[in-house]
Structure formats: structure tokens, C-alpha cells
mmCIF file of C-alpha atoms in Angstrom:
data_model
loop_
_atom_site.group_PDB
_atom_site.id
_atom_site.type_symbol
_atom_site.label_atom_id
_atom_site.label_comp_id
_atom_site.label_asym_id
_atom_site.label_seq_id
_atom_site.Cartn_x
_atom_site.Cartn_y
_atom_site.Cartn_z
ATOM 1 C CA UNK A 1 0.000 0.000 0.000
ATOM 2 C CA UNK A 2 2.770 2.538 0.661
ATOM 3 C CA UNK A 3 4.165 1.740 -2.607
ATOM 4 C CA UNK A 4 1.069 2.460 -4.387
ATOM 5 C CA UNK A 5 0.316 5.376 -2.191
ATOM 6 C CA UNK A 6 4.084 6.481 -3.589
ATOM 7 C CA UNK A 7 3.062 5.972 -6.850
ATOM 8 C CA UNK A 8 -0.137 7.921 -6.578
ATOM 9 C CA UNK A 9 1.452 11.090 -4.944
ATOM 10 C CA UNK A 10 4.224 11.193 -7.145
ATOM 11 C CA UNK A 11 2.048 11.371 -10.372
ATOM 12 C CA UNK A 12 -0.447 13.491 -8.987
ATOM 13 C CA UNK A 13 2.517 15.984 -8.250
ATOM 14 C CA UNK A 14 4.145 15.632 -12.152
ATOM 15 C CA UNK A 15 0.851 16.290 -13.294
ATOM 16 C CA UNK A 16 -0.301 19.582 -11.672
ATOM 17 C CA UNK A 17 3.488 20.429 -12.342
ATOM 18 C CA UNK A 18 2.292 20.089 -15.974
ATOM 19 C CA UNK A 19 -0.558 21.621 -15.966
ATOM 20 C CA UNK A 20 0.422 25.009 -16.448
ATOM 21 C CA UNK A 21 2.396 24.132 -19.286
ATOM 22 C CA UNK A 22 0.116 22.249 -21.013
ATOM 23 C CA UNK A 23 -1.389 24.737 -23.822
ATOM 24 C CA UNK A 24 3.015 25.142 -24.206
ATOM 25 C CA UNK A 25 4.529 23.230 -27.153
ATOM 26 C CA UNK A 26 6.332 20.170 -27.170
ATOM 27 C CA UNK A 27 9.698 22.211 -26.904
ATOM 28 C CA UNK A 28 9.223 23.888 -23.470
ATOM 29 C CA UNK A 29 9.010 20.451 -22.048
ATOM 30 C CA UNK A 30 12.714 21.122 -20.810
ATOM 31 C CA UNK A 31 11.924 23.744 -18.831
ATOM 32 C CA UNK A 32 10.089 21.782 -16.851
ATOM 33 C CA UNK A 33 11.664 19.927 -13.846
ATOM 34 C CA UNK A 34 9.187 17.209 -13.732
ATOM 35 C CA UNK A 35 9.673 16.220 -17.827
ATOM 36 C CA UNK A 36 12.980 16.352 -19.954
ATOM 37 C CA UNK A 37 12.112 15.728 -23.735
ATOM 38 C CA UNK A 38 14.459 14.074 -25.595
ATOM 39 C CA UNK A 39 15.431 17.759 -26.915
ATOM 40 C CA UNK A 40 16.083 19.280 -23.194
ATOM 41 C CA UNK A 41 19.221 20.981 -22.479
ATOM 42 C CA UNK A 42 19.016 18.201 -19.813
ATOM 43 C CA UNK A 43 19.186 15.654 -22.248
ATOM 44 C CA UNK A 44 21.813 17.300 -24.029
ATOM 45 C CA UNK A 45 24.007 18.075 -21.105
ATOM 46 C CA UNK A 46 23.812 14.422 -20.036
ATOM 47 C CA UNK A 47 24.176 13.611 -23.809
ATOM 48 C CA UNK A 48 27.381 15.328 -24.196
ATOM 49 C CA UNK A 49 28.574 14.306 -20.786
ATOM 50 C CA UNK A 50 28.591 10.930 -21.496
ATOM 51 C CA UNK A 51 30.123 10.938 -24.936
ATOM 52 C CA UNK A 52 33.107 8.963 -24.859
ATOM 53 C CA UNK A 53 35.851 11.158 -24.079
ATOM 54 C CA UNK A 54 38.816 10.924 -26.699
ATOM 55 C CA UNK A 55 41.172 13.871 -25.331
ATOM 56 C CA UNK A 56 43.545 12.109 -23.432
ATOM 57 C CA UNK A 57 45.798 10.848 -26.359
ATOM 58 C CA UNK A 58 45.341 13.940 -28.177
ATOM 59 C CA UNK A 59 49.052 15.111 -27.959
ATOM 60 C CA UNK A 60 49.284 12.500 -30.771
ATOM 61 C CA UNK A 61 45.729 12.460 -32.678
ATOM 62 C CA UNK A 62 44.704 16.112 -32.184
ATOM 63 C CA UNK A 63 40.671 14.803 -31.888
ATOM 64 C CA UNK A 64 39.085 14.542 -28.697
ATOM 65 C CA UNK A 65 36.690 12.964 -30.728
ATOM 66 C CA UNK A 66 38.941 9.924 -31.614
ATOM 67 C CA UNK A 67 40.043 7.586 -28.560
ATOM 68 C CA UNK A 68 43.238 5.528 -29.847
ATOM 69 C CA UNK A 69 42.806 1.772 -29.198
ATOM 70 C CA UNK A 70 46.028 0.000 -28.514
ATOM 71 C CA UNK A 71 48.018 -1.621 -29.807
ATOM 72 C CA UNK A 72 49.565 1.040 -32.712
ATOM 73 C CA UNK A 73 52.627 1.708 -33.497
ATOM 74 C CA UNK A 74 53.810 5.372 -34.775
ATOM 75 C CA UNK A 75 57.081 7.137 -35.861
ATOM 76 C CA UNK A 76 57.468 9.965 -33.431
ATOM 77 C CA UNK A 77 60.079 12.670 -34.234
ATOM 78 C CA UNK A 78 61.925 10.278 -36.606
ATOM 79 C CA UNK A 79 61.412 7.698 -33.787
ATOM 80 C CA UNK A 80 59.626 4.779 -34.002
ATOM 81 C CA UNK A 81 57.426 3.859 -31.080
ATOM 82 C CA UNK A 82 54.915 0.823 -30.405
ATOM 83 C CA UNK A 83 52.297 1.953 -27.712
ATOM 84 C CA UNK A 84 50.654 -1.287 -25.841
ATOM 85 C CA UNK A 85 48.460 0.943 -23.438
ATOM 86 C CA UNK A 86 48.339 4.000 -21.883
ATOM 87 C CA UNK A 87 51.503 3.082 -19.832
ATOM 88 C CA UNK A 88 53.684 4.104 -22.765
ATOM 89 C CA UNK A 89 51.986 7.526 -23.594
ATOM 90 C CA UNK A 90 54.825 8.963 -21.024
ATOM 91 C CA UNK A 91 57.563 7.262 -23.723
ATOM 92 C CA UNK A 92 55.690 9.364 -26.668
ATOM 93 C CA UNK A 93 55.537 12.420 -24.389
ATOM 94 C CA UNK A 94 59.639 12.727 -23.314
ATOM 95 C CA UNK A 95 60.261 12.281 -27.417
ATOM 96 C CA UNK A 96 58.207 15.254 -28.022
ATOM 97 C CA UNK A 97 59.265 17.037 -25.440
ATOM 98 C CA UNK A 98 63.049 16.918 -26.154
ATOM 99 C CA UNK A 99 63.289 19.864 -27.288
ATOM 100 C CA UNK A 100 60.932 22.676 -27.235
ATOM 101 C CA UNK A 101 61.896 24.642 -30.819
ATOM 102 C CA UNK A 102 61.412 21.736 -33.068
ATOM 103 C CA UNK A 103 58.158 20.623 -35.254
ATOM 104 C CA UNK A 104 56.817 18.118 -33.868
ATOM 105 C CA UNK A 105 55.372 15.150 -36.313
ATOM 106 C CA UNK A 106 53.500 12.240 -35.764
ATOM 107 C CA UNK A 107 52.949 9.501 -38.327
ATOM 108 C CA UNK A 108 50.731 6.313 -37.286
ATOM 109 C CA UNK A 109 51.517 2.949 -38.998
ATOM 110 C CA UNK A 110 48.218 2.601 -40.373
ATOM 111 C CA UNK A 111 45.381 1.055 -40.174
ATOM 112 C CA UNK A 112 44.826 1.792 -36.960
ATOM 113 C CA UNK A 113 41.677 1.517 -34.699
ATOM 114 C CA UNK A 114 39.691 4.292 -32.950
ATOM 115 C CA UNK A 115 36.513 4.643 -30.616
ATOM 116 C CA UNK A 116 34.413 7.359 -31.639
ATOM 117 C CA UNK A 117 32.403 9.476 -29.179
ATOM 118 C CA UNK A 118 29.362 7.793 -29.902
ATOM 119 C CA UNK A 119 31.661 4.584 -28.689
ATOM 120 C CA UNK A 120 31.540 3.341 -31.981
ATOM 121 C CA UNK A 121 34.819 1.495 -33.080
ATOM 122 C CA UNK A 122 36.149 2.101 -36.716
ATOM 123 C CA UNK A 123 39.154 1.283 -38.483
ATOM 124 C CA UNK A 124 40.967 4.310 -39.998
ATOM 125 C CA UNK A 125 43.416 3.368 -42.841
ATOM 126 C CA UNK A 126 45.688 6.577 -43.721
ATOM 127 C CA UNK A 127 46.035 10.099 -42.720
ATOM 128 C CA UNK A 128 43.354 11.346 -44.885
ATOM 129 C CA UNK A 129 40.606 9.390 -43.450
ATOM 130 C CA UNK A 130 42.247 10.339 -39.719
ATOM 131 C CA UNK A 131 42.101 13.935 -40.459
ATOM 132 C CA UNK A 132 38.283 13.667 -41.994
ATOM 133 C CA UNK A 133 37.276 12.518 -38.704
ATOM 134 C CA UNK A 134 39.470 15.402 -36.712
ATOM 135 C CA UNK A 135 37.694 17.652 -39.072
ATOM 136 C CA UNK A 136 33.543 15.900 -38.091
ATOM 137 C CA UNK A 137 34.673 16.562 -34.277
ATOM 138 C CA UNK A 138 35.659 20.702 -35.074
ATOM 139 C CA UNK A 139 32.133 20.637 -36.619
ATOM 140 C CA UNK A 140 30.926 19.436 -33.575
ATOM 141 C CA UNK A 141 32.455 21.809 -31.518
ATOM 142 C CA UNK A 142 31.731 24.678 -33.683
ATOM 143 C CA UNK A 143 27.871 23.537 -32.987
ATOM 144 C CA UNK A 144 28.098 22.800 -29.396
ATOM 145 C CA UNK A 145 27.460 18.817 -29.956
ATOM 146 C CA UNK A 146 30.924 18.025 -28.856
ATOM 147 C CA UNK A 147 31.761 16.055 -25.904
ATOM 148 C CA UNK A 148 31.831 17.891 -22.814
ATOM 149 C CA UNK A 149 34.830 16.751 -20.240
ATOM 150 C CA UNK A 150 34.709 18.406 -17.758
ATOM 151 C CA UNK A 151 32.075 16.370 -15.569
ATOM 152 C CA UNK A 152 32.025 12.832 -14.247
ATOM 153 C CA UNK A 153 28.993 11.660 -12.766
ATOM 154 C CA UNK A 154 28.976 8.922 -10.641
ATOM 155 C CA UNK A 155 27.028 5.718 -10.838
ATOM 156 C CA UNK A 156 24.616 4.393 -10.549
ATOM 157 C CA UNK A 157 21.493 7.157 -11.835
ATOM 158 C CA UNK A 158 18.112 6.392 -11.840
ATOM 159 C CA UNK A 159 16.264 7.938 -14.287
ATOM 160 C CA UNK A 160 12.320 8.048 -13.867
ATOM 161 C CA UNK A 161 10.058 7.537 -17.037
ATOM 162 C CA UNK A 162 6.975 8.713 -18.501
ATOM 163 C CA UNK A 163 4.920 8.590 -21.549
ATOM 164 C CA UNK A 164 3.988 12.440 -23.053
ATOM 165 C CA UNK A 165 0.645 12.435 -20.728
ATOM 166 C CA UNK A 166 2.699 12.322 -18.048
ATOM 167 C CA UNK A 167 2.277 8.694 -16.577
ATOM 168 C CA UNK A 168 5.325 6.839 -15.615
ATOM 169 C CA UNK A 169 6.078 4.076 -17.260
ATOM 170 C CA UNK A 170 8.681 3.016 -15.376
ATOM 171 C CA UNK A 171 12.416 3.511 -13.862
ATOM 172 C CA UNK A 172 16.414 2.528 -15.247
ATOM 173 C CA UNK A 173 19.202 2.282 -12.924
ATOM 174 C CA UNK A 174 22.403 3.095 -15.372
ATOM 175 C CA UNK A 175 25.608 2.388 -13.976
ATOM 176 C CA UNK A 176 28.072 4.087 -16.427
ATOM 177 C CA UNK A 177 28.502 6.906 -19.023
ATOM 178 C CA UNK A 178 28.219 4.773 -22.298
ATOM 179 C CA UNK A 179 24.806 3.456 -20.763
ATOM 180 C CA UNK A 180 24.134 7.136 -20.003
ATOM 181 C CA UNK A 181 24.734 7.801 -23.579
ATOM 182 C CA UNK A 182 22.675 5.149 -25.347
ATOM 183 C CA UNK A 183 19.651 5.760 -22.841
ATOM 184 C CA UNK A 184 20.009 9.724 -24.089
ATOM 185 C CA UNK A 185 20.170 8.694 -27.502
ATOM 186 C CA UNK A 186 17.504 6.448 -27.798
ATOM 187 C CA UNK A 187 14.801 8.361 -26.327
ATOM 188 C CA UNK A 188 11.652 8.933 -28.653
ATOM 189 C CA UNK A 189 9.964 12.544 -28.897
ATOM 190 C CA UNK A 190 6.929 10.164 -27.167
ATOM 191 C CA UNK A 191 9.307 9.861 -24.041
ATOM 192 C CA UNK A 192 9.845 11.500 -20.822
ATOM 193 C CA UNK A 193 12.572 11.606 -18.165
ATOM 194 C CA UNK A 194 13.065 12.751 -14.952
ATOM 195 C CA UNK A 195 16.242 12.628 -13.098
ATOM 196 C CA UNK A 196 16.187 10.646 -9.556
ATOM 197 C CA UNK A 197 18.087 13.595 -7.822
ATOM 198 C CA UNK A 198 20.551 13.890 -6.310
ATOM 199 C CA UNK A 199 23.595 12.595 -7.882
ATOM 200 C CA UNK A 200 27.208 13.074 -7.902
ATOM 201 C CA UNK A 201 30.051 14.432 -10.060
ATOM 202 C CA UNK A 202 33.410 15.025 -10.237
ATOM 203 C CA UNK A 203 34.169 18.321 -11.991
ATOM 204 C CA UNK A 204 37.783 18.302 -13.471
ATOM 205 C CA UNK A 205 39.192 20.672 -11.082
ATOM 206 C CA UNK A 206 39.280 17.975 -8.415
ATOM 207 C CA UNK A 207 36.044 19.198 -6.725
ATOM 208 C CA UNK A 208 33.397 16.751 -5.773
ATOM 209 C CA UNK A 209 29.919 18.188 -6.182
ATOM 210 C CA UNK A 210 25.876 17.031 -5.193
ATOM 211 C CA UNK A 211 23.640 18.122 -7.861
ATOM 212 C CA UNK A 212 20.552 18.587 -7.079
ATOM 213 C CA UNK A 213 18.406 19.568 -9.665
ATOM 214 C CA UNK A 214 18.302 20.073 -13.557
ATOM 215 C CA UNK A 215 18.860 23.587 -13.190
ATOM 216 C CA UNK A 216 22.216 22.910 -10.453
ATOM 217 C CA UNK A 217 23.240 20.757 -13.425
ATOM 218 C CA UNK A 218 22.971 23.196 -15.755
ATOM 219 C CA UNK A 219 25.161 25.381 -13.712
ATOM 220 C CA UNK A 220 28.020 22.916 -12.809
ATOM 221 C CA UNK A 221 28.365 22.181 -16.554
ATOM 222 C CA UNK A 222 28.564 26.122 -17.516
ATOM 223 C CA UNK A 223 30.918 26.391 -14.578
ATOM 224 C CA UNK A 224 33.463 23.284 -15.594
ATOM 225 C CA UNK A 225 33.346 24.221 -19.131
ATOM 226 C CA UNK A 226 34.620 27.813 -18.384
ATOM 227 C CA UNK A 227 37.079 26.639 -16.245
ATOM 228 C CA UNK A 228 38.252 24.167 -19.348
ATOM 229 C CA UNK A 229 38.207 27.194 -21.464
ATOM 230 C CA UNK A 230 40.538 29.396 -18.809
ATOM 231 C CA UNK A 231 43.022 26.174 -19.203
ATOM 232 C CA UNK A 232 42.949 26.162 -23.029
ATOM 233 C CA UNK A 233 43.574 29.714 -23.086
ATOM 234 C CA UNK A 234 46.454 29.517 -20.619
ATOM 235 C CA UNK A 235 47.650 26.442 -22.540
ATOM 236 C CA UNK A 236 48.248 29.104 -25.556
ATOM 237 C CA UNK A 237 49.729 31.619 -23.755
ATOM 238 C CA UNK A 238 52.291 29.036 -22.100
ATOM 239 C CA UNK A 239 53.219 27.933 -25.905
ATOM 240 C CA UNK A 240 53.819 31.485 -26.795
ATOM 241 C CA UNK A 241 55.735 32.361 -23.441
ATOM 242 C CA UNK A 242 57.871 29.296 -23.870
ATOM 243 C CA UNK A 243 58.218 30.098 -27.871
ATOM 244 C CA UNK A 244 59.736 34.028 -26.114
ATOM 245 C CA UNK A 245 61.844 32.393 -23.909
ATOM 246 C CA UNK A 246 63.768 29.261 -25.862
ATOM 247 C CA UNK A 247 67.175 29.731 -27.054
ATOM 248 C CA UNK A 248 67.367 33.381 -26.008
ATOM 249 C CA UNK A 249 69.599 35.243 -23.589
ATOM 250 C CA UNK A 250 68.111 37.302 -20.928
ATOM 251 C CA UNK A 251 69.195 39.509 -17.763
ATOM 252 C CA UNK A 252 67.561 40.331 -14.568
ATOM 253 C CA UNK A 253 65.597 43.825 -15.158
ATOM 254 C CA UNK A 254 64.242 44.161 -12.331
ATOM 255 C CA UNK A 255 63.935 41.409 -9.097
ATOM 256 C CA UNK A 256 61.717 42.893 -6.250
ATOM 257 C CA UNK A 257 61.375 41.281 -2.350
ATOM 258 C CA UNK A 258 60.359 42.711 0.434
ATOM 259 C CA UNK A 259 60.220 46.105 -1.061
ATOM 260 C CA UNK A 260 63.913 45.463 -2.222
ATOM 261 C CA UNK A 261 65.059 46.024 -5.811
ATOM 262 C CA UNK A 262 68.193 43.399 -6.031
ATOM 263 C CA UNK A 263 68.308 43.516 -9.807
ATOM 264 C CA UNK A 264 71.649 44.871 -9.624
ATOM 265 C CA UNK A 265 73.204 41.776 -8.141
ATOM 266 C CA UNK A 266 72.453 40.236 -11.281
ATOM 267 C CA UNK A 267 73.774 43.719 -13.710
ATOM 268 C CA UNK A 268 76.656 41.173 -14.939
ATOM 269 C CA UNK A 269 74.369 38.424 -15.501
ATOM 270 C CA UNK A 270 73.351 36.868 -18.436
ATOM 271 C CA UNK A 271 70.680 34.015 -18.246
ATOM 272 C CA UNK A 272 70.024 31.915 -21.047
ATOM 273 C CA UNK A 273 66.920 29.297 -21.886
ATOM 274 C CA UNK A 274 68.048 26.455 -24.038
ATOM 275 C CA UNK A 275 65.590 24.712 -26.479
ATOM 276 C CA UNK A 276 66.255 21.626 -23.865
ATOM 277 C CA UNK A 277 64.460 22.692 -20.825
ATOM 278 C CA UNK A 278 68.154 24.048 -19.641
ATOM 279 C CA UNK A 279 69.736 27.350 -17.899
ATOM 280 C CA UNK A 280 72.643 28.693 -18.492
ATOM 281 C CA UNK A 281 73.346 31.498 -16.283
ATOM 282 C CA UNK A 282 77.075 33.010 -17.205
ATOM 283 C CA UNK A 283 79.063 36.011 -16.036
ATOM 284 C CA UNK A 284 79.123 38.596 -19.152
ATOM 285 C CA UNK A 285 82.543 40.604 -17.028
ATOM 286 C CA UNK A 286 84.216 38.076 -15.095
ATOM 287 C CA UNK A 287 84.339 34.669 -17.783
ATOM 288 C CA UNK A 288 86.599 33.159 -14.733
ATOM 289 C CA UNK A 289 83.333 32.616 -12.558
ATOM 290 C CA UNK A 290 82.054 29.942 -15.266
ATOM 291 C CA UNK A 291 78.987 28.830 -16.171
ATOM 292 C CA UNK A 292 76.064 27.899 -13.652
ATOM 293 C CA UNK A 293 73.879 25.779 -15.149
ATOM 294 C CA UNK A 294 69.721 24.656 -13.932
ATOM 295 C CA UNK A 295 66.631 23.948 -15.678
ATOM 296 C CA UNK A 296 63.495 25.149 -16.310
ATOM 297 C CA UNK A 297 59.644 24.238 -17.152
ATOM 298 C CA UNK A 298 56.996 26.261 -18.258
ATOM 299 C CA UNK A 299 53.367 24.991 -17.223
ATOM 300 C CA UNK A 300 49.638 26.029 -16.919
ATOM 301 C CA UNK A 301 46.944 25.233 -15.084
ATOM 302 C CA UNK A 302 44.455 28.553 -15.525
ATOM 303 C CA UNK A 303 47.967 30.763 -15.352
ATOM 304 C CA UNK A 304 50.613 30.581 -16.680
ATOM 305 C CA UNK A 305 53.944 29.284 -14.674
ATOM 306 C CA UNK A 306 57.685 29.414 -15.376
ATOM 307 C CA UNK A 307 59.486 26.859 -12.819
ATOM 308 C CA UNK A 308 63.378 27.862 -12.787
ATOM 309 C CA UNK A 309 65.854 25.739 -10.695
ATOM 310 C CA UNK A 310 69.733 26.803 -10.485
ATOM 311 C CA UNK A 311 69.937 24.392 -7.467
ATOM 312 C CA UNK A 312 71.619 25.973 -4.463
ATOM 313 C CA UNK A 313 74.353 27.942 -2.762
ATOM 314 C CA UNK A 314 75.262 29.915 -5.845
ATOM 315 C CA UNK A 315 75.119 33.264 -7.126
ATOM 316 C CA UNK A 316 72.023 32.952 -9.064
ATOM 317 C CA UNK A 317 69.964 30.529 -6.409
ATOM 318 C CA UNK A 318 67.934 33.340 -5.379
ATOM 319 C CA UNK A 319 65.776 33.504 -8.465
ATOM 320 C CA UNK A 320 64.939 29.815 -7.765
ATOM 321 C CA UNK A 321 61.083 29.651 -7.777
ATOM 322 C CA UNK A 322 57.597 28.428 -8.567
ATOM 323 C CA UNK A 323 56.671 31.874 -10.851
ATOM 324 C CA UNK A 324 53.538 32.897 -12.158
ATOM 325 C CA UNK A 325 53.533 34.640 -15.739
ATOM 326 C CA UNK A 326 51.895 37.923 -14.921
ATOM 327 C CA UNK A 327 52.898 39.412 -18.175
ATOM 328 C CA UNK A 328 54.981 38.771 -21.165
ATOM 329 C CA UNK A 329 55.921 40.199 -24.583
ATOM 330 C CA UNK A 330 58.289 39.665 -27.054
ATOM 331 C CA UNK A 331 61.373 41.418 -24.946
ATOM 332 C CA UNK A 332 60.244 41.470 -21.278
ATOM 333 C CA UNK A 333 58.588 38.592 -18.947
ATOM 334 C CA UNK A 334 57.694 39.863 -15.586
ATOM 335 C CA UNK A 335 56.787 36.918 -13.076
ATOM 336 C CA UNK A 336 55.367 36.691 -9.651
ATOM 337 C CA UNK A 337 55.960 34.288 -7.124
ATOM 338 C CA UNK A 338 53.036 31.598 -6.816
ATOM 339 C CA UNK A 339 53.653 31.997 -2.878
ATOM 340 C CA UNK A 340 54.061 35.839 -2.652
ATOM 341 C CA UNK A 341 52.356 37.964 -4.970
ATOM 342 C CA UNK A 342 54.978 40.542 -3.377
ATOM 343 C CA UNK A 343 58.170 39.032 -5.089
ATOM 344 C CA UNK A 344 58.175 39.834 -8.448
ATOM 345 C CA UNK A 345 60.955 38.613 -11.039
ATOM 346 C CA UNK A 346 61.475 40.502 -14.817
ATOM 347 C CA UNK A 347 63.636 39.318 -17.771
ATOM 348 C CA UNK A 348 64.640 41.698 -20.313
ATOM 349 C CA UNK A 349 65.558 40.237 -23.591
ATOM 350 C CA UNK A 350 69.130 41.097 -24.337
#
């Protein structure tokens, strides 16, 4: 009885929900908290959610639309490479990342296999049939039908169902994002969802989150996919600060803590950034003092960082740091310490 008495209360309350909206057309069903259509920005959030997500291996595809299956086998840099999972993506990586001035190429050993965001497998047989598919997922993007990232719900969801009058036809527990995706996809214009609130998700800037409703959805997505956008713009500007800084020669305009201006410990200083992640900091006057060498890294997360490390107890230790890219051009760099906004750090092209 207190099943049925469940039942009875919970379509009672969909249906005055409805009511007002009835004399609405088909479209505004979305709106609607009690009944997603299968055109809802609900259904398309969770669409695009669950699309298979192809972006990890896209230092060597380009597509986040394309997920490599293993194995495959490639010529990196003039090296050839033979990738048996995921495990080996940090061997592609350090060839690509030997040097930071070079053009990078990648050429596949074709045919290779790929799972498609719609987790369709395919088998792609040159170049030309890899870059048609690279070009489908821009089109996507352009349109907003891409696959969105940024999200992961967590299983299982039960999602509530209803014919168009509003009677529920029933209930299906899904327990992972390609079943999200096929129960999305497969709903008729003559089916109705509601979501069996609340779930959870982890967004991909670590944080875990309770949604609550269609509309807290809605807002977690716009939030996750600006943050995504903030790292893809920082991702640029690292590429161009790194492009200003490799295999040029530099001195210390201007190096500011606690109020200090020390720059002019440095005035005989040159420091150089080699196209191999190294520093070369040398004595312009005194050639005698030698050569003190370190490394470097430039990162991003939403800013832009510039990691330098001339180890310790030497003359040019002090500029050892975690730095934050506050501003750059071709001929100046001006950092801030990620610690202390207070210690500031600029290079002047020489």
C-alpha cells in the first residue's frame, strides 16, 4: 500500500506540475523539472557528458573525438614507437618534449583503430581518413554537440520515465557513461525523463559536487566548461611564453622582495633558456666565474607558470622559484611568485 500510495502522490505531483504548461509546445518540455524531452538541455548536457571522451591521447591524434585503441605503433620525431596501453603515452611524451623549438610530427603505422564518441569502433586506414574525422569533431564543436569533459557523474542514476501524458512508465538504474549515452540517444519525442536527484560528479578541477536539480546541473556544466576554457587559453599563452623564452639570452631587469630592488646583483648576468628545458646562467665581465647551469619548465593550469631551478648555494639561487607569468611580450617577462604575490621577477631580452 505505501508503494502504491508512492506511486499515486508522485504522479499526482508531475501532473499539476504540468498543468500550467500544457497549452506550451512540445519544446518547453525542458523547462520543466518534472519532464525532460528528448530535446532538453538536460538531455543534451547528459548527452554530451557521457560521450566517450577521446582527449587524453590527443598530444598524438589532435581529436578529442577519436580515442586511440592499442596496440599502434607510430614514428614519433623520426622515432619509431609501439604503444601497448596508456603506460607508454609517457615514452611518446619525453620524445616530443626533447626539445621545445622543433616541429613536432607524428605519423601512425596505419590502419589503426579508434573509438568514436558515440563509442563506436572504426578502423581508420591513412592520414586522410584520420584527419576527416578530426575535421567531423571541429564541426561538432563549432555547434556545441561536442563532448563535454569536464564532468564525471557517478554511478549508478536512476532515471524516472513517462509517456507524453505524463504517466510513468517506469524507472532505469544506469551504472556508467556509455549506458548514459545510449539511454540519451535512444529516447523517442513520445518519451519522458526525470532525473532521480541527487547525484554526484566530479568536476575536473578535483572538486566533488551534489547536484541537485536540472537547473544545479545546468550550472556545474557552464561552470566546468569555463574553467576548461581558462586552461585552453592559458595552454596558448604558455606555448607562446615558452616560444619568447627558448634559445634566447636574458638579464635580470628588475627582481623585487620585500620592497627590495636586487636587480643589480644580477647587472653582470646573463641568463640563457636552451631549447632543452636548460639554464645557463654566465658572467658577461668576469668569464673566470664559469657557467652555472639549472633547468626550467613552463606549465599552466588557468595561469601561466615558469618553474626555474639553479639548485643551491650559488650566485644565481635566489631567483629559484615556482613563478607565475603575470605578463609577457616579445622582450620582457615579468613573473610573480606563486607563494608571494609581493616578489616579483622581470627578464629583459638582451
Amino acid at each position: 500500500m505505501k508503494t502504491i500510495k508512492l506511486l499515486t502522490t508522485l504522479a499526482l505531483t508531475v501532473i499539476l506540475g504540468f498543468t500550467s504548461c500544457q497549452s506550451e509546445e512540445n519544446t518547453e518540455l525542458g523547462t520543466n523539472p518534472n519532464a525532460n524531452s528528448s530535446t532538453s538541455p538536460t538531455a543534451t548536457n547528459f548527452e554530451r557528458a557521457s560521450m566517450n571522451d577521446g582527449s587524453e591521447d590527443d598530444f598524438l591524434d589532435g581529436s578529442a573525438c577519436t580515442e586511440l585503441l592499442f596496440p599502434l605503433s607510430a614514428t614519433i620525431n623520426g622515432k619509431n614507437i609501439t604503444l601497448l596501453s596508456k603506460l607508454d603515452f609517457s615514452a611518446a611524451l619525453n620524445i616530443l618534449g626533447e626539445f621545445n623549438d622543433d616541429d613536432d610530427t607524428v605519423a601512425f603505422n596505419f590502419p589503426i583503430n579508434v573509438r568514436l564518441s558515440n563509442y563506436t569502433e572504426v578502423v581508420v586506414n591513412s592520414q586522410s581518413e584520420l584527419d576527416a574525422l578530426k575535421s567531423d569533431c571541429e564541426s561538432a564543436e563549432a555547434q556545441g554537440k561536442d563532448a563535454i569533459s569536464c564532468i564525471d557523474f557517478k554511478f549508478p542514476i536512476t532515471m524516472l520515465t513517462y509517456n507524453i501524458n505524463l504517466e510513468q512508465t517506469g524507472s532505469v538504474v544506469i551504472q556508467s557513461e556509455k549506458q548514459l549515452y545510449t539511454f540519451m540517444t535512444d529516447l523517442n519525442s513520445d518519451k519522458l525523463f526525470t532525473v532521480n536527484y541527487p547525484i554526484s560528479a566530479t568536476l575536473s578541477n578535483g572538486t566533488e559536487i551534489q547536484i541537485n536539480s536540472d537547473a544545479e546541473l545546468q550550472d556545474s556544466i557552464s561552470d566546468c566548461v569555463q574553467f576548461e576554457d581558462e586552461k585552453d587559453e592559458a595552454e596558448k599563452m604558455a606555448l607562446e611564453v615558452e616560444a619568447i623564452l627558448t634559445n634566447t639570452k636574458f638579464k635580470v631587469e628588475s627582481f623585487i622582495d620585500a620592497g627590495v630592488n636586487t636587480a643589480s646583483d644580477y647587472v653582470n648576468w646573463s641568463i640563457e633558456f636552451t631549447n632543452d628545458l636548460k639554464l645557463v646562467a654566465k658572467n658577461t665581465v668576469n668569464a673566470t666565474l664559469g657557467e652555472i647551469e639549472g633547468t626550467y619548465e613552463v606549465s599552466s593550469e588557468t595561469d601561466v607558470f615558469l618553474n626555474i631551478n639553479f639548485g643551491s648555494n650559488n650566485t644565481v639561487s635566489a631567483l629559484n622559484n615556482d613563478w607565475i607569468v603575470s605578463a609577457y611580450s616579445d622582450t620582457l617577462v615579468t613573473l610573480k611568485s606563486k607563494t608571494d604575490a609581493s616578489v616579483t621577477l622581470t627578464f629583459k631580452k638582451l
